[in-house]
CSV table of C-alpha atoms in Angstrom, one decimal:
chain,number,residue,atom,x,y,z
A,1,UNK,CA,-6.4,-52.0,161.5
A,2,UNK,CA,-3.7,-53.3,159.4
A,3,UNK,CA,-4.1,-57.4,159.3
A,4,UNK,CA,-0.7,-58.3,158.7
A,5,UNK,CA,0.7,-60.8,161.0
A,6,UNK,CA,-2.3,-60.9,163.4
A,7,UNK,CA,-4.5,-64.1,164.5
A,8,UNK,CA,-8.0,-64.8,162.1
A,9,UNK,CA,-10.4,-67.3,162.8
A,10,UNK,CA,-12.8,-68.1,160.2
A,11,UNK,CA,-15.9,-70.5,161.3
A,12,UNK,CA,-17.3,-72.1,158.1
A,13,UNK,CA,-13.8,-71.6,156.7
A,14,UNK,CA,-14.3,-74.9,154.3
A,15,UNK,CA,-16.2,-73.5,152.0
A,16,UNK,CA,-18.0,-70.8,150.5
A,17,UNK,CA,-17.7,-67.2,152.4
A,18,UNK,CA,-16.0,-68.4,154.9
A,19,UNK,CA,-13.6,-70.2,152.7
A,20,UNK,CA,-13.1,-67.3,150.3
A,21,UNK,CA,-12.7,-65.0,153.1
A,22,UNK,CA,-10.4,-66.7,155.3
A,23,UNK,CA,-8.2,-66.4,151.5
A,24,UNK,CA,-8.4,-63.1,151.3
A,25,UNK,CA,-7.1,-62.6,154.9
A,26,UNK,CA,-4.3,-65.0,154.5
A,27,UNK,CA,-3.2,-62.8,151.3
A,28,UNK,CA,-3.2,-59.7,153.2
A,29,UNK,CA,-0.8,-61.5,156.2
A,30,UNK,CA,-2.9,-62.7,158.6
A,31,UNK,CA,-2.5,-65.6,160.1
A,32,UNK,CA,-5.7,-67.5,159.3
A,33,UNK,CA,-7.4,-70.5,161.4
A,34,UNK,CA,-9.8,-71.9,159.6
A,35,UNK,CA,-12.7,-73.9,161.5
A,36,UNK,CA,-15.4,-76.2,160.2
A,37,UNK,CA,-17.2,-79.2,161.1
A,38,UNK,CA,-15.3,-80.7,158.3
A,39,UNK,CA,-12.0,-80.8,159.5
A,40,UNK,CA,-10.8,-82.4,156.3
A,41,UNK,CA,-11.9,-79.7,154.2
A,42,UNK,CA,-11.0,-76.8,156.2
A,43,UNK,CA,-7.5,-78.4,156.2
A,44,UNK,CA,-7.4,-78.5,152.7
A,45,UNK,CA,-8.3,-75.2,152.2
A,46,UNK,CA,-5.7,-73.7,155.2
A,47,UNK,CA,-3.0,-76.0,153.0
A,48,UNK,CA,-3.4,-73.3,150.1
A,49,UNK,CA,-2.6,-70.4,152.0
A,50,UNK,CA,-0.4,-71.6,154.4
A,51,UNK,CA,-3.5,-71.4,157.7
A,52,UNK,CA,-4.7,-73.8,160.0
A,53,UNK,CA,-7.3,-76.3,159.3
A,54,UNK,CA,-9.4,-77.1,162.7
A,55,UNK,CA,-12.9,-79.1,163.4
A,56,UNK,CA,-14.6,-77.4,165.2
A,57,UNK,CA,-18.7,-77.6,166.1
A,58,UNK,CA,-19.2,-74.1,166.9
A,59,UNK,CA,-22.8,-75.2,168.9
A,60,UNK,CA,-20.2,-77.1,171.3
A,61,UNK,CA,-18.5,-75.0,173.9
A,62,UNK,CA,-15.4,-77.5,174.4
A,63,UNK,CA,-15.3,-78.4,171.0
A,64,UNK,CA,-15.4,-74.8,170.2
A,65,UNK,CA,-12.5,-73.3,173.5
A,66,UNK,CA,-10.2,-76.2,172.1
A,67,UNK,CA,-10.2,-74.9,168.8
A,68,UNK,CA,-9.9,-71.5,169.5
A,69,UNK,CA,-6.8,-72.7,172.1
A,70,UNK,CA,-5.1,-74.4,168.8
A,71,UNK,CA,-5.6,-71.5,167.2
A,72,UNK,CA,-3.9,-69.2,169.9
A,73,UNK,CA,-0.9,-71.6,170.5
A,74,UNK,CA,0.0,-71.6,166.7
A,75,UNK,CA,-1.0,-68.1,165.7
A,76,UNK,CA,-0.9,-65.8,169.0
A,77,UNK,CA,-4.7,-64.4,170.8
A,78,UNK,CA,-7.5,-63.4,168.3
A,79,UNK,CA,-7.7,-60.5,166.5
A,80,UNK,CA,-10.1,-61.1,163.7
A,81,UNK,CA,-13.3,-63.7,164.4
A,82,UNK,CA,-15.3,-63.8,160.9
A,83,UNK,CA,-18.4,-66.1,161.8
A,84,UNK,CA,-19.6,-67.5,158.6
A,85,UNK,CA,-20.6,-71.1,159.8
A,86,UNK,CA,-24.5,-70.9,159.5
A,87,UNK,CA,-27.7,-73.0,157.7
A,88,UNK,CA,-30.6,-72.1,155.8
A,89,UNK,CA,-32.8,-74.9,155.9
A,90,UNK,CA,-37.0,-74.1,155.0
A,91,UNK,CA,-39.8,-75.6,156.8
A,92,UNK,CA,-42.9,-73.5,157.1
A,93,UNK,CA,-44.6,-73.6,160.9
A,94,UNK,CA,-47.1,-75.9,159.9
A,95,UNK,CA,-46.7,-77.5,157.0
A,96,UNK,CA,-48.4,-80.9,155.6
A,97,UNK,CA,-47.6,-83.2,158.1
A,98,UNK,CA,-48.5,-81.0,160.8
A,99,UNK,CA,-46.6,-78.2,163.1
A,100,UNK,CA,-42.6,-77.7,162.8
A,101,UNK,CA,-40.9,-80.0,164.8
A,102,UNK,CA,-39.7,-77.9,167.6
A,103,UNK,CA,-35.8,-79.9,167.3
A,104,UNK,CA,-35.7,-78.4,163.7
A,105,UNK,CA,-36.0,-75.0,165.3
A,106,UNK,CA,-33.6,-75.5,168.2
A,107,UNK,CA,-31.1,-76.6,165.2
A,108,UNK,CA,-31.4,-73.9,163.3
A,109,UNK,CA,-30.8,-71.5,166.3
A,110,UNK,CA,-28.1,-73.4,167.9
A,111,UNK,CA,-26.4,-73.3,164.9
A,112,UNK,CA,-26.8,-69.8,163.6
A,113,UNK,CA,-27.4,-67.6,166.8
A,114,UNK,CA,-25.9,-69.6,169.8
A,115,UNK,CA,-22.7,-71.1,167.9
A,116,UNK,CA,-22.1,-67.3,166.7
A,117,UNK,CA,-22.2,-65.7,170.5
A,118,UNK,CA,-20.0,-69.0,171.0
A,119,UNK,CA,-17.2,-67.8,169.2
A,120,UNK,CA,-17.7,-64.0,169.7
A,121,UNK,CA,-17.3,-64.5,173.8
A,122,UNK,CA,-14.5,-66.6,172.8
A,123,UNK,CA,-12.7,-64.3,170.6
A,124,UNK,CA,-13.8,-61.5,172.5
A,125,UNK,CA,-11.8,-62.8,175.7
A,126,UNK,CA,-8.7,-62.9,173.8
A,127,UNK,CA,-8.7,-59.8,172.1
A,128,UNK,CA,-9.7,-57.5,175.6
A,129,UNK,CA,-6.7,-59.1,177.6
A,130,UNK,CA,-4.7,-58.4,174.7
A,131,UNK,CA,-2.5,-55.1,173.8
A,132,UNK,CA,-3.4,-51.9,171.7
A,133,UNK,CA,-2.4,-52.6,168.5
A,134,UNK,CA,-2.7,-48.8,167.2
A,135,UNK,CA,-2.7,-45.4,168.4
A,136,UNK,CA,-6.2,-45.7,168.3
A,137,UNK,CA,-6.4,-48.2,171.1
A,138,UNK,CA,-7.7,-51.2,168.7
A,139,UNK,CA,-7.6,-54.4,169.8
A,140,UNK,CA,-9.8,-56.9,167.3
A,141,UNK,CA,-12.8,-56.7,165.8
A,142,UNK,CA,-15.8,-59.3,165.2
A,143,UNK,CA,-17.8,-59.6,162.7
A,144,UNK,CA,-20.9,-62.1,162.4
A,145,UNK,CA,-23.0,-63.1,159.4
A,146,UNK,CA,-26.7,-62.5,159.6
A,147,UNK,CA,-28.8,-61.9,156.4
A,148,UNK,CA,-31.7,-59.7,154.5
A,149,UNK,CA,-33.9,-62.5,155.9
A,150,UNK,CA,-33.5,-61.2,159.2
A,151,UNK,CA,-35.4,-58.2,158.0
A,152,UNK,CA,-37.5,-59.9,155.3
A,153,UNK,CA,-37.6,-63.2,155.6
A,154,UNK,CA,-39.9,-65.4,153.4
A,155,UNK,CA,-42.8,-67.9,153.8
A,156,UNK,CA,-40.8,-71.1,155.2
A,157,UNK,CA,-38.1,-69.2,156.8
A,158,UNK,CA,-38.8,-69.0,160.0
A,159,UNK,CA,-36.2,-70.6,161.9
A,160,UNK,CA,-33.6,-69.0,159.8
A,161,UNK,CA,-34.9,-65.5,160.4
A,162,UNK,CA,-35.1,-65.7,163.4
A,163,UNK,CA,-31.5,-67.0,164.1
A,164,UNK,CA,-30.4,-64.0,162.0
A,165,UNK,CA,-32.0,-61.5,163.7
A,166,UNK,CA,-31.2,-62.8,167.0
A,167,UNK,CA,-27.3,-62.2,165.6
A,168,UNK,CA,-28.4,-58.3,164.3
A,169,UNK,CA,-29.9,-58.1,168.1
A,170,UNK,CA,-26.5,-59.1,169.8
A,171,UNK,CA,-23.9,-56.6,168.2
A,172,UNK,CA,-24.8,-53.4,169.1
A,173,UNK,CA,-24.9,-54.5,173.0
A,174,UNK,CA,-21.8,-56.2,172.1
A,175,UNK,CA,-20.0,-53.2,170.2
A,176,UNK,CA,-20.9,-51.5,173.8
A,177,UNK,CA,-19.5,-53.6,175.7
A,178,UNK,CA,-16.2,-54.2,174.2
A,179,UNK,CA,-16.1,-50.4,173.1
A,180,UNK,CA,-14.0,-49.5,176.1
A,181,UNK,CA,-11.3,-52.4,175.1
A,182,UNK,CA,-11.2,-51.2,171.4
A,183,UNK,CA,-12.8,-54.3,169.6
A,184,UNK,CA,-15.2,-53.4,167.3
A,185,UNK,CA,-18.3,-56.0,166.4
A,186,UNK,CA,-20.2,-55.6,163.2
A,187,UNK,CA,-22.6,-57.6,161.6
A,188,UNK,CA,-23.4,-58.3,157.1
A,189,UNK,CA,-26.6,-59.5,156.0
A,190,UNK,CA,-25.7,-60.7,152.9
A,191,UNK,CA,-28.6,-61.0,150.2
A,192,UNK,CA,-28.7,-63.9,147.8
A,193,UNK,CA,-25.3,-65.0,146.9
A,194,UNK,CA,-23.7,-67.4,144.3
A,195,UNK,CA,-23.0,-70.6,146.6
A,196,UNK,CA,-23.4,-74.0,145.5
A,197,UNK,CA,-26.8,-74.1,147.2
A,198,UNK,CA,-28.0,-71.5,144.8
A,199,UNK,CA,-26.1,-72.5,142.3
A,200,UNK,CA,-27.1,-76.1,142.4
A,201,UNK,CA,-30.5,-75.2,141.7
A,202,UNK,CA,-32.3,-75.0,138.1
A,203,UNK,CA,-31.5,-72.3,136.0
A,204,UNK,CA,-34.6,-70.8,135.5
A,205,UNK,CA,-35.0,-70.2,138.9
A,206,UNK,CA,-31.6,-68.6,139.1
A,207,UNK,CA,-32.8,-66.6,136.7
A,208,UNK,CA,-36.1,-65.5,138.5
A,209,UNK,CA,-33.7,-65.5,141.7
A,210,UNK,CA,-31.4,-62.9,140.5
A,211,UNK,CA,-34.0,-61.1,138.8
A,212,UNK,CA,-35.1,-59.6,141.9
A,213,UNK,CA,-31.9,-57.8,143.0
A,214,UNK,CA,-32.3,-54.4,141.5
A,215,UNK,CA,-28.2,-54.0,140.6
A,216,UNK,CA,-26.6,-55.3,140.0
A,217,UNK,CA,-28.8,-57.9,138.2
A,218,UNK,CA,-27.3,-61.3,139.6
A,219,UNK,CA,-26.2,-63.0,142.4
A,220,UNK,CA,-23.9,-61.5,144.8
A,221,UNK,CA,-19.9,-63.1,145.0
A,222,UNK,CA,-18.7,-64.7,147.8
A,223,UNK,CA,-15.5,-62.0,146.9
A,224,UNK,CA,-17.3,-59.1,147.0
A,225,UNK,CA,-18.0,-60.3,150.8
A,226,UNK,CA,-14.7,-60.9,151.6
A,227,UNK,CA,-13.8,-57.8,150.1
A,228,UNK,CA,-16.3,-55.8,152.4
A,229,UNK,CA,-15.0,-58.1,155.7
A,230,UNK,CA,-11.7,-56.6,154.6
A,231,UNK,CA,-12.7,-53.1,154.7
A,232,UNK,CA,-14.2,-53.1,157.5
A,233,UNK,CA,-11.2,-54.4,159.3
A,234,UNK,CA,-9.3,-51.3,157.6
A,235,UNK,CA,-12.1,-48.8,158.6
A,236,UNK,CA,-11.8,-48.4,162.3
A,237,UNK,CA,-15.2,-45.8,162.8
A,238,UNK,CA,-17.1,-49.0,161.4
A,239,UNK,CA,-18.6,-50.1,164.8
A,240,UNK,CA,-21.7,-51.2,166.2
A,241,UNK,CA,-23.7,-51.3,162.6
A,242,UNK,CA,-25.3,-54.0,160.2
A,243,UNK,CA,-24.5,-53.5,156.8
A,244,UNK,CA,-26.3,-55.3,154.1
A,245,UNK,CA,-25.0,-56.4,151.2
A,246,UNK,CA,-27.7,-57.2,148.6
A,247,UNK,CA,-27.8,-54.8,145.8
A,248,UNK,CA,-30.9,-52.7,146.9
A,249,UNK,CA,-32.8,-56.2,147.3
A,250,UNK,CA,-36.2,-55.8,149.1
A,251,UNK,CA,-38.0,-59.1,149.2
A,252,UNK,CA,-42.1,-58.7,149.3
């Protein structure tokens, strides 16, 4: 599917994957709308590249069809939903001052899981009503962020693995679903890569961070997953699959 000229909306498009990638569409001719709970900042970044900067609480259906409706009056229906708006918090289950609070879950769910299958039924509406954009039948493709966690998640991550598994669990039905329409949904799991919550963080436990990803030795780029959100909008038998992207990574 060639993204020139059709509709892209980025959640999380302030900053970091989201930001990077809504970039990389824009440079290829799509016609990028990027949402964030920080309106400010995902105007800012839309202002670069000529997009569309919208708030947007993707946990909040109206908040979330009024974005997507700005999005559609401006740019046309959906084509392209990248779901990068997500939160890695830690809390262990029961930690010193007792068991998780059960609101810290829910947050971490609600944000992750539910405000992804928020935008992907969204999305998903515009792109079946809309018209074969190839001889292939294509109409749009989705594609969600999970992560390795989902498959290996650490001591404290609980909430966060579980939110990103539950996003692994939805595709495949979804890809089944919308198979018949000819939108594709895909899912990354993204290992550890280089944003400022990593990079914030002391050096030596970068070091002992990276360490771990058997190649290439180092964090992953928030442009290396824009460039595989790219190709999978390019490859059309890409459907139905999680791909991780973590150099070989296999946390113990």
């Amino acid at each position: 599917m060639d993204v020139k000229g059709l509709a892209a909306l980025v959640t999380g498009g302030a900053s970091g994957m989201g930001a990077v990638t809504g970039r990389a569409l824009a440079a290829a001719g799509a016609k990028v709308a990027f949402l964030d709970v920080n309106q400010a900042a995902a105007e800012a970044v839309a202002a670069d590249v000529g997009g569309l900067g919208l708030g947007c609480d993707v946990t909040d259906a109206a908040a979330a069809e009024a974005a997507v409706a700005k999005a559609r009056q401006a740019h046309g229906p959906a084509r392209i939903l990248v779901n990068c708006a997500g939160v890695a918090p830690a809390k262990r289950i029961v930690g010193r001052d007792g068991p998780m609070p059960l609101a810290d879950f829910q947050k971490v769910v609600s944000i992750n899981l539910i405000g992804s299958f928020n935008m992907l039924r969204l999305a998903a509406a515009d792109m079946t009503a809309a018209e074969p954009l190839n001889d292939d039948g294509e109409r749009g493709i989705i594609i969600s962020t999970a992560s390795v966690a989902a498959f290996d998640g650490q001591v404290g991550q609980v909430a966060y693995a579980a939110s990103k598994a539950g996003i692994i669990g939805m595709m495949l039905p979804a890809a089944r679903e919308f198979a018949r329409f000819g939108v594709r949904v895909l899912t990354i799991a993204p290992g550890l890569i280089g944003t400022p919550m990593l990079l914030n963080m002391p050096q030596e436990v970068q070091d002992n961070l990276a360490g771990q990803v058997p190649f290439p030795k180092r964090f992953g780029k928030a442009e290396e997953y824009a460039a595989l959100v790219m190709h999978l909008c390019a490859n059309p038998m890409l459907n139905g699959e999680t791909i991780r992207l973590d150099g070989a990574m296999r946390r113990q």
